[in-house]
Amino acid sequence: MQPVAEPVQESATDPVIADASALEFGDPARGEEVFAQCRSCHQIGQGATDRIGPHLNGIFGRRAGAHDGFRYSEDMSMMGSDGLTWELDTLNAYLENPKALVSRTRMNFAGLDDPQDRSNILAYLRQFSASPQNIPEAAPTAQAREVELAPEVLAIVGDTDYGEYLASECKTCHQQDGSDQGIPAITQWPTEDFVVAMHAYKRKIRPHPVMQMMANRLSDEEIAALAAYFAQTE
């Protein structure tokens, strides 16, 4: 008669391997659709700026409440000071129930109950942080420009006084105080981003027909002047 083997006992010190299936990245294309719920408060991508909420470029690896120039709630700033960093697991928890993670956050959003929606939107957000996508802790990287311009075009130093003169036509639509009433704010826009965007309109890469017409009438020096003016406008 063969002896019965004793069952192998797992050591109490063996590491516990967590089930990470709920925290895998999903489909970024579907995530872009889910992100439509966020666009009224957050921008992402080339030229993104802070709105009601901070822009989300480079969100992976960013300390909570630490994006320069944005006024956070006291609780969000406190959580960041205590070490909260936006990585895969913390973003997943925040998207599920923002106020459960940061009790008095100013983000007025009930959360995403569907784990697949959260997985998809995290995959979409991940495209605007560092690669590879499976390293949530990686530091943010820059996005490719919409238009590759000659270095001498980017090096033009705009005349802010001339830019102010030219800006009168821009300000018939764009609010000088930076408010957004259905038309994006362009105040305090980094000069290089402004220049690239205007050349993207000139080349019809950006589709707005009125902006294409306006940009096509401007020289490189005039675009640089407008960029310099709006970058320093309060």
XYZ file of C-alpha atoms in Angstrom:
234
model
C 0.000 0.000 0.000
C 1.422 3.319 -1.114
C 1.647 6.025 1.530
C -0.695 8.975 1.003
C 1.245 12.148 0.302
C 0.656 14.931 2.744
C -0.760 18.102 1.161
C 1.854 20.785 0.661
C 1.377 23.635 3.080
C 1.975 27.149 1.697
C 4.422 29.120 3.734
C 2.932 32.024 5.603
C 5.723 34.115 4.205
C 4.912 33.352 0.559
C 4.064 36.533 -1.321
C 0.423 37.118 -2.149
C -0.101 37.620 -5.871
C -3.015 40.017 -6.347
C -5.521 39.522 -9.137
C -4.651 42.422 -11.443
C -7.186 41.567 -14.143
C -9.436 44.458 -13.138
C -6.518 46.865 -13.465
C -5.399 46.045 -16.983
C -5.487 48.686 -19.688
C -8.460 48.436 -22.015
C -9.265 49.838 -25.452
C -8.090 53.455 -25.878
C -10.518 54.099 -28.750
C -13.428 53.144 -26.499
C -11.795 55.162 -23.737
C -11.879 58.281 -25.910
C -15.648 57.838 -26.177
C -15.962 57.522 -22.388
C -13.760 60.617 -21.971
C -16.532 62.665 -23.632
C -18.041 62.829 -20.129
C -14.895 64.594 -18.903
C -14.308 67.142 -21.677
C -16.390 69.908 -20.150
C -13.822 70.132 -17.324
C -10.597 68.526 -18.585
C -8.491 68.842 -21.732
C -5.905 66.370 -22.969
C -3.585 66.222 -25.962
C -1.569 68.775 -27.914
C -2.270 72.307 -26.673
C -4.325 71.137 -23.663
C -4.776 73.755 -20.953
C -6.313 73.869 -17.497
C -10.046 74.500 -17.392
C -12.394 73.823 -14.478
C -10.074 70.879 -13.865
C -6.366 70.546 -14.680
C -5.229 69.221 -18.047
C -4.472 65.510 -18.009
C -1.340 65.246 -20.123
C 1.247 63.245 -18.204
C -1.222 62.271 -15.485
C 0.507 58.926 -14.836
C 3.245 59.477 -12.285
C 1.952 62.927 -11.294
C 1.597 63.654 -7.571
C -1.999 64.510 -6.666
C -2.610 68.219 -6.228
C 0.823 69.090 -7.603
C 0.169 70.425 -11.117
C 1.730 73.915 -11.085
C -0.646 76.803 -11.630
C -3.870 74.994 -10.799
C -5.824 75.720 -7.594
C -6.823 72.444 -5.978
C -9.162 71.750 -3.089
C -7.486 71.591 0.315
C -8.201 67.861 0.545
C -6.589 67.113 -2.810
C -3.495 69.115 -1.896
C -3.337 67.346 1.460
C -3.613 63.913 -0.177
C -0.774 64.809 -2.506
C 1.351 65.960 0.417
C 0.643 62.618 2.062
C 1.991 60.806 -0.991
C -0.994 60.102 -3.251
C 0.344 59.658 -6.783
C -1.725 59.021 -9.887
C -0.890 55.524 -11.053
C -3.009 52.713 -12.442
C -4.546 51.596 -9.151
C -5.137 55.054 -7.687
C -6.650 56.428 -10.887
C -8.898 53.384 -11.098
C -10.117 53.992 -7.542
C -10.629 57.712 -8.138
C -12.595 57.161 -11.334
C -14.810 54.620 -9.581
C -15.737 56.972 -6.737
C -13.832 60.282 -6.515
C -15.166 61.293 -3.102
C -14.360 57.917 -1.576
C -10.669 58.537 -2.281
C -10.571 62.321 -1.765
C -13.563 63.163 0.423
C -13.950 66.861 -0.382
C -12.631 66.938 -3.931
C -14.187 69.697 -6.049
C -14.632 67.262 -8.932
C -18.398 67.006 -9.253
C -18.515 63.571 -10.858
C -20.328 60.540 -9.488
C -17.804 58.054 -10.893
C -17.715 55.176 -13.366
C -19.293 51.992 -12.027
C -18.347 49.826 -15.016
C -14.805 48.388 -14.615
C -14.498 48.110 -18.400
C -15.255 51.824 -18.839
C -12.532 52.619 -16.312
C -10.116 50.239 -18.024
C -10.802 51.847 -21.393
C -10.489 55.436 -20.212
C -7.219 54.633 -18.425
C -5.889 53.212 -21.690
C -6.885 56.459 -23.427
C -5.268 58.640 -20.758
C -2.152 56.449 -20.906
C -1.510 57.541 -24.501
C -0.722 61.028 -23.188
C 1.853 59.840 -20.638
C 5.101 57.950 -21.032
C 5.592 54.663 -22.872
C 5.594 51.749 -22.595
C 1.949 51.598 -21.573
C 2.493 48.763 -19.101
C 4.662 50.843 -16.788
C 2.154 53.076 -14.982
C 4.875 54.657 -12.851
C 6.858 55.978 -15.819
C 7.450 59.715 -16.039
C 5.463 61.709 -18.631
C 6.897 62.314 -22.084
C 6.191 65.032 -24.618
C 3.652 64.565 -27.367
C 4.580 64.756 -31.034
C 3.775 68.098 -32.628
C 0.880 68.346 -35.055
C 3.202 70.071 -37.537
C 6.960 69.814 -37.744
C 8.239 73.354 -38.323
C 11.668 74.538 -39.343
C 13.801 75.562 -36.337
C 14.062 79.120 -37.653
C 10.265 79.451 -37.601
C 10.082 78.293 -33.984
C 12.965 80.608 -33.095
C 11.169 83.803 -34.180
C 10.728 86.080 -31.158
C 7.364 87.786 -31.461
C 6.740 91.482 -30.819
C 4.098 91.611 -28.065
C 2.992 95.173 -28.945
C 2.415 94.150 -32.550
C 0.686 91.016 -31.270
C -1.692 93.123 -29.184
C -2.549 95.141 -32.281
C -3.225 91.991 -34.300
C -5.179 90.354 -31.463
C -8.190 92.668 -31.735
C -9.683 90.404 -34.378
C -8.959 87.271 -32.311
C -10.725 88.773 -29.313
C -14.011 89.116 -31.175
C -14.379 85.374 -30.429
C -11.784 84.410 -27.796
C -12.299 85.940 -24.360
C -9.403 88.103 -23.188
C -9.937 87.064 -19.561
C -9.350 83.428 -20.536
C -12.929 82.313 -19.890
C -14.400 79.623 -22.081
C -17.892 80.244 -23.442
C -17.930 77.520 -26.052
C -14.759 78.885 -27.698
C -11.416 77.671 -26.288
C -9.334 80.097 -24.252
C -5.969 81.043 -25.759
C -4.555 83.250 -23.006
C -1.314 82.099 -21.356
C -0.891 79.494 -24.076
C 2.793 78.473 -24.424
C 4.212 80.261 -27.461
C 5.429 77.121 -29.243
C 2.043 75.420 -28.866
C 0.314 78.530 -30.234
C 2.653 78.713 -33.237
C 2.258 75.007 -34.010
C -1.534 75.222 -33.772
C -1.729 78.201 -36.138
C 0.473 76.478 -38.699
C -1.718 73.381 -38.372
C -4.680 75.561 -39.373
C -2.675 77.035 -42.269
C -1.946 73.553 -43.571
C -5.567 72.471 -42.992
C -4.495 69.780 -40.529
C -6.804 71.400 -37.997
C -10.263 71.445 -39.594
C -11.964 74.699 -38.450
C -12.652 76.678 -41.696
C -12.723 80.136 -40.077
C -9.429 79.495 -38.273
C -7.933 78.121 -41.496
C -8.871 81.372 -43.261
C -7.545 83.546 -40.415
C -4.264 81.647 -40.104
C -3.679 81.660 -43.860
C -3.635 85.473 -43.810
C -0.854 85.605 -41.213
C 2.887 85.592 -41.829
C 5.304 83.623 -39.647
C 6.257 86.869 -37.869
C 2.630 87.776 -37.213
C 1.899 84.349 -35.774
C 4.936 84.704 -33.500
C 3.728 88.154 -32.399
C 0.271 86.822 -31.522
C 1.846 83.897 -29.671
C 4.030 86.248 -27.628
C 1.084 88.490 -26.771
C -1.336 85.778 -25.701
C 1.340 83.926 -23.722
C 1.714 86.901 -21.374
C -1.949 87.968 -21.262
C -3.497 87.600 -17.833
